[in-house]
Amino acid sequence: MNLKHSLPCLLLLTSFALAQHAAPHKKTAKAAPTTRPKADPALAIHQSALIVDTHADTPQRFLDENFDLGQNTPVSEGHIDLEKIKQGNLGAEFFSIWVEPEFKGHYAQRAMDLIDSVYQQAARHPDKMTMAFSADDIARAHDQHKFAALMGIEGGHAIENDIRLLRDFYRLGVRYMTLTWSNTNEWADSSGDIQNPNVKHHNGMTDFGKDVVREMNRLGMIVDISHVSDATFYQALLVSQAPVIASHSSSRELTNQPRNMTDDMLRAMTKNGGVVMVNFYSAFIDENYRKASSDPEKIKQRDAEVEAYKKAHPHADGSPVTYDETAAIEKKWAAQFPRPPLKSLIDHIDHVAKVAGIDHVGLGSDFDGVTSLPEGIDSVADLPKITQALYQRGYTREQILKILGGNFMRVMREVEATAKRLQNESQMSDALTFADIELMTANRVSTTQLIQSINQHGVNFELTPECRARLRAEKVDDSALDAMAKARRK
Ligand SMILES: [Zn+2]
């Protein structure tokens, strides 16, 4: 990360671990020891953990910069490489298949190219890393001392409004999808443009959007609610039969960012059984940094500089100038604001653990996708500092292991089990689907006939308040709704 550290800042960083161990919350130590004490219990916990990070934007670097994970690069250039992964003891990373909206007309192709770039890395380093597609795959890779690479799509627009493409992405190995990125798509609202009156919104999700969630449940692709609007969030939770994740979101109570999650949302996650993976980005975890960096004049200045660069460096084939090409400008711009202390990040983890519960919090760094990180976290190699800070706050070994990866593994297994159940149900039974019921109502089947069919075949869906409202709108009688609820319970 090109944050242009000053020298005193660097000294502070290298001494951070020890200083914190000796005197928590005081960063006054001057000595900069190069080795960490072996007997540190926090480090022992860290080394024994299966660590899962659910969001890193490195694939753009693979694809647009021809970056190889085997290169040990300075932190000013990138947050992740195989050497740093080893130092940070990272077990699994979800590489983000982030489709910039600029690729309009070619979303799916861009996604495919990014997916290919991750496979290419795994093929180049078979001794150190492996592709993984399930919780068991992650655990197996960990046992073999290999780094597990997974993929998540960032931005539902990547499926180009085609449920078949969603299935194809699953077949290619994609295991989560954020319903939106910062842009509202044709079936779900985003928090990124919810205030923009020029964008056509849907009050959350359209019927197709809800079908996307149902199909993700059936496939075993984790529903990711990072980036979505509040209405989309609550609707996704109503529709989803499996736990959902926020792959990289922090707390709005602590840092007032619309992309962060309110305490009410955190409590809804507890009920859903999902997990909130805390984002490390300075503007999402520190109110001072957020305020300083949201100065409209300064933003205008940065955007003008980025636009000027794009105009001056057009691609011969007409393809968009990517985020990676202008990242240096953005990093330099971000460096004018002082980095928040590591404490800000730990406060967010702590808050989510307290409000949502210790079983519902994890790590979603956003490495290689953000222009500023808190002090001490320069790359994935610094993950042990998070464990040390949590230990300092009194978190037990068991709790820390949950945060570092245990919670995510549980959710992934539950998503897989739900998919298996849904697939079995649809294959093994002749139970009526929601679509069957809708078809019968459209064909004006009488209430008596409808109830007869329901009692004979049963139904394979949960009659959520949402389904109930939809059927009521189609004039389905309450007695038929009661029959459905009973048939499901049998
Ligand atoms: Zn993101």
PDB file of N, CA and C in Angstrom, residues 163 185-189 200 202-215 235 239 434 438 466-467 469-471 473-474:
ATOM      1  N   ILE A 163     -29.933 -16.088 -14.815  1.00  0.00           N
ATOM      2  CA  ILE A 163     -29.773 -17.082 -13.757  1.00  0.00           C
ATOM      3  C   ILE A 163     -28.865 -18.231 -14.214  1.00  0.00           C
ATOM      4  N   ASN A 185     -27.967  -2.564  -9.293  1.00  0.00           N
ATOM      5  CA  ASN A 185     -28.117  -3.235 -10.592  1.00  0.00           C
ATOM      6  C   ASN A 185     -29.600  -3.357 -10.923  1.00  0.00           C
ATOM      7  N   GLU A 186     -29.935  -4.175 -11.894  1.00  0.00           N
ATOM      8  CA  GLU A 186     -31.336  -4.207 -12.330  1.00  0.00           C
ATOM      9  C   GLU A 186     -32.236  -5.007 -11.411  1.00  0.00           C
ATOM     10  N   TRP A 187     -31.658  -5.609 -10.359  1.00  0.00           N
ATOM     11  CA  TRP A 187     -32.507  -6.397  -9.464  1.00  0.00           C
ATOM     12  C   TRP A 187     -32.237  -6.197  -7.974  1.00  0.00           C
ATOM     13  N   ALA A 188     -31.249  -5.373  -7.614  1.00  0.00           N
ATOM     14  CA  ALA A 188     -31.015  -5.123  -6.181  1.00  0.00           C
ATOM     15  C   ALA A 188     -30.399  -3.739  -5.976  1.00  0.00           C
ATOM     16  N   ASP A 189     -30.853  -3.077  -4.897  1.00  0.00           N
ATOM     17  CA  ASP A 189     -30.337  -1.740  -4.575  1.00  0.00           C
ATOM     18  C   ASP A 189     -29.025  -1.832  -3.803  1.00  0.00           C
ATOM     19  N   LYS A 200     -32.305   4.340 -10.852  1.00  0.00           N
ATOM     20  CA  LYS A 200     -33.597   3.661 -10.679  1.00  0.00           C
ATOM     21  C   LYS A 200     -33.453   2.596  -9.581  1.00  0.00           C
ATOM     22  N   HIS A 202     -35.290  -0.109  -6.510  1.00  0.00           N
ATOM     23  CA  HIS A 202     -36.352  -1.130  -6.509  1.00  0.00           C
ATOM     24  C   HIS A 202     -36.976  -1.322  -5.139  1.00  0.00           C
ATOM     25  N   ASN A 203     -36.706  -0.405  -4.199  1.00  0.00           N
ATOM     26  CA  ASN A 203     -37.172  -0.650  -2.829  1.00  0.00           C
ATOM     27  C   ASN A 203     -36.578  -1.932  -2.277  1.00  0.00           C
ATOM     28  N   GLY A 204     -35.327  -2.159  -2.556  1.00  0.00           N
ATOM     29  CA  GLY A 204     -34.683  -3.403  -2.131  1.00  0.00           C
ATOM     30  C   GLY A 204     -34.408  -4.280  -3.336  1.00  0.00           C
ATOM     31  N   MET A 205     -35.142  -5.397  -3.422  1.00  0.00           N
ATOM     32  CA  MET A 205     -34.908  -6.341  -4.518  1.00  0.00           C
ATOM     33  C   MET A 205     -36.154  -6.561  -5.362  1.00  0.00           C
ATOM     34  N   THR A 206     -35.964  -6.841  -6.616  1.00  0.00           N
ATOM     35  CA  THR A 206     -37.086  -7.225  -7.480  1.00  0.00           C
ATOM     36  C   THR A 206     -37.387  -8.717  -7.264  1.00  0.00           C
ATOM     37  N   ASP A 207     -38.461  -9.205  -7.860  1.00  0.00           N
ATOM     38  CA  ASP A 207     -38.777 -10.638  -7.763  1.00  0.00           C
ATOM     39  C   ASP A 207     -37.627 -11.477  -8.327  1.00  0.00           C
ATOM     40  N   PHE A 208     -37.038 -10.986  -9.419  1.00  0.00           N
ATOM     41  CA  PHE A 208     -35.905 -11.734  -9.988  1.00  0.00           C
ATOM     42  C   PHE A 208     -34.754 -11.782  -8.976  1.00  0.00           C
ATOM     43  N   GLY A 209     -34.518 -10.650  -8.298  1.00  0.00           N
ATOM     44  CA  GLY A 209     -33.451 -10.599  -7.278  1.00  0.00           C
ATOM     45  C   GLY A 209     -33.668 -11.658  -6.219  1.00  0.00           C
ATOM     46  N   LYS A 210     -34.929 -11.821  -5.796  1.00  0.00           N
ATOM     47  CA  LYS A 210     -35.230 -12.832  -4.774  1.00  0.00           C
ATOM     48  C   LYS A 210     -35.016 -14.240  -5.332  1.00  0.00           C
ATOM     49  N   ASP A 211     -35.325 -14.422  -6.619  1.00  0.00           N
ATOM     50  CA  ASP A 211     -35.048 -15.731  -7.249  1.00  0.00           C
ATOM     51  C   ASP A 211     -33.545 -16.011  -7.287  1.00  0.00           C
ATOM     52  N   VAL A 212     -32.761 -14.941  -7.483  1.00  0.00           N
ATOM     53  CA  VAL A 212     -31.303 -15.118  -7.481  1.00  0.00           C
ATOM     54  C   VAL A 212     -30.854 -15.657  -6.118  1.00  0.00           C
ATOM     55  N   VAL A 213     -31.399 -15.054  -5.046  1.00  0.00           N
ATOM     56  CA  VAL A 213     -31.037 -15.514  -3.695  1.00  0.00           C
ATOM     57  C   VAL A 213     -31.439 -16.980  -3.512  1.00  0.00           C
ATOM     58  N   ARG A 214     -32.662 -17.330  -3.945  1.00  0.00           N
ATOM     59  CA  ARG A 214     -33.126 -18.726  -3.800  1.00  0.00           C
ATOM     60  C   ARG A 214     -32.222 -19.685  -4.580  1.00  0.00           C
ATOM     61  N   GLU A 215     -31.831 -19.267  -5.780  1.00  0.00           N
ATOM     62  CA  GLU A 215     -30.987 -20.149  -6.599  1.00  0.00           C
ATOM     63  C   GLU A 215     -29.589 -20.278  -5.974  1.00  0.00           C
ATOM     64  N   GLN A 235     -34.440  -7.805   3.049  1.00  0.00           N
ATOM     65  CA  GLN A 235     -35.179  -8.704   2.149  1.00  0.00           C
ATOM     66  C   GLN A 235     -34.387  -9.981   1.879  1.00  0.00           C
ATOM     67  N   VAL A 239     -35.601 -13.904   2.527  1.00  0.00           N
ATOM     68  CA  VAL A 239     -35.705 -14.899   1.466  1.00  0.00           C
ATOM     69  C   VAL A 239     -34.740 -16.068   1.685  1.00  0.00           C
ATOM     70  N   PHE A 434     -43.049 -23.007  -5.035  1.00  0.00           N
ATOM     71  CA  PHE A 434     -43.735 -21.717  -4.994  1.00  0.00           C
ATOM     72  C   PHE A 434     -44.240 -21.354  -6.392  1.00  0.00           C
ATOM     73  N   GLU A 438     -48.003 -20.412  -7.804  1.00  0.00           N
ATOM     74  CA  GLU A 438     -48.262 -19.195  -8.567  1.00  0.00           C
ATOM     75  C   GLU A 438     -48.936 -19.523  -9.906  1.00  0.00           C
ATOM     76  N   GLU A 466     -43.078 -12.805   3.520  1.00  0.00           N
ATOM     77  CA  GLU A 466     -42.854 -12.280   2.169  1.00  0.00           C
ATOM     78  C   GLU A 466     -43.644 -13.099   1.131  1.00  0.00           C
ATOM     79  N   CYS A 467     -43.556 -14.443   1.203  1.00  0.00           N
ATOM     80  CA  CYS A 467     -44.313 -15.323   0.290  1.00  0.00           C
ATOM     81  C   CYS A 467     -45.806 -15.130   0.520  1.00  0.00           C
ATOM     82  N   ALA A 469     -47.341 -12.516   1.626  1.00  0.00           N
ATOM     83  CA  ALA A 469     -47.803 -11.237   1.070  1.00  0.00           C
ATOM     84  C   ALA A 469     -47.958 -11.334  -0.445  1.00  0.00           C
ATOM     85  N   ARG A 470     -47.021 -12.048  -1.063  1.00  0.00           N
ATOM     86  CA  ARG A 470     -47.063 -12.171  -2.525  1.00  0.00           C
ATOM     87  C   ARG A 470     -48.296 -12.939  -2.978  1.00  0.00           C
ATOM     88  N   LEU A 471     -48.605 -14.024  -2.243  1.00  0.00           N
ATOM     89  CA  LEU A 471     -49.754 -14.851  -2.619  1.00  0.00           C
ATOM     90  C   LEU A 471     -51.063 -14.118  -2.313  1.00  0.00           C
ATOM     91  N   ALA A 473     -51.481 -10.978  -2.485  1.00  0.00           N
ATOM     92  CA  ALA A 473     -51.644  -9.999  -3.560  1.00  0.00           C
ATOM     93  C   ALA A 473     -52.246 -10.664  -4.796  1.00  0.00           C
ATOM     94  N   GLU A 474     -51.999 -11.964  -4.930  1.00  0.00           N
ATOM     95  CA  GLU A 474     -52.565 -12.692  -6.061  1.00  0.00           C
ATOM     96  C   GLU A 474     -53.913 -13.318  -5.695  1.00  0.00           C
TER      97      GLU A 474
END
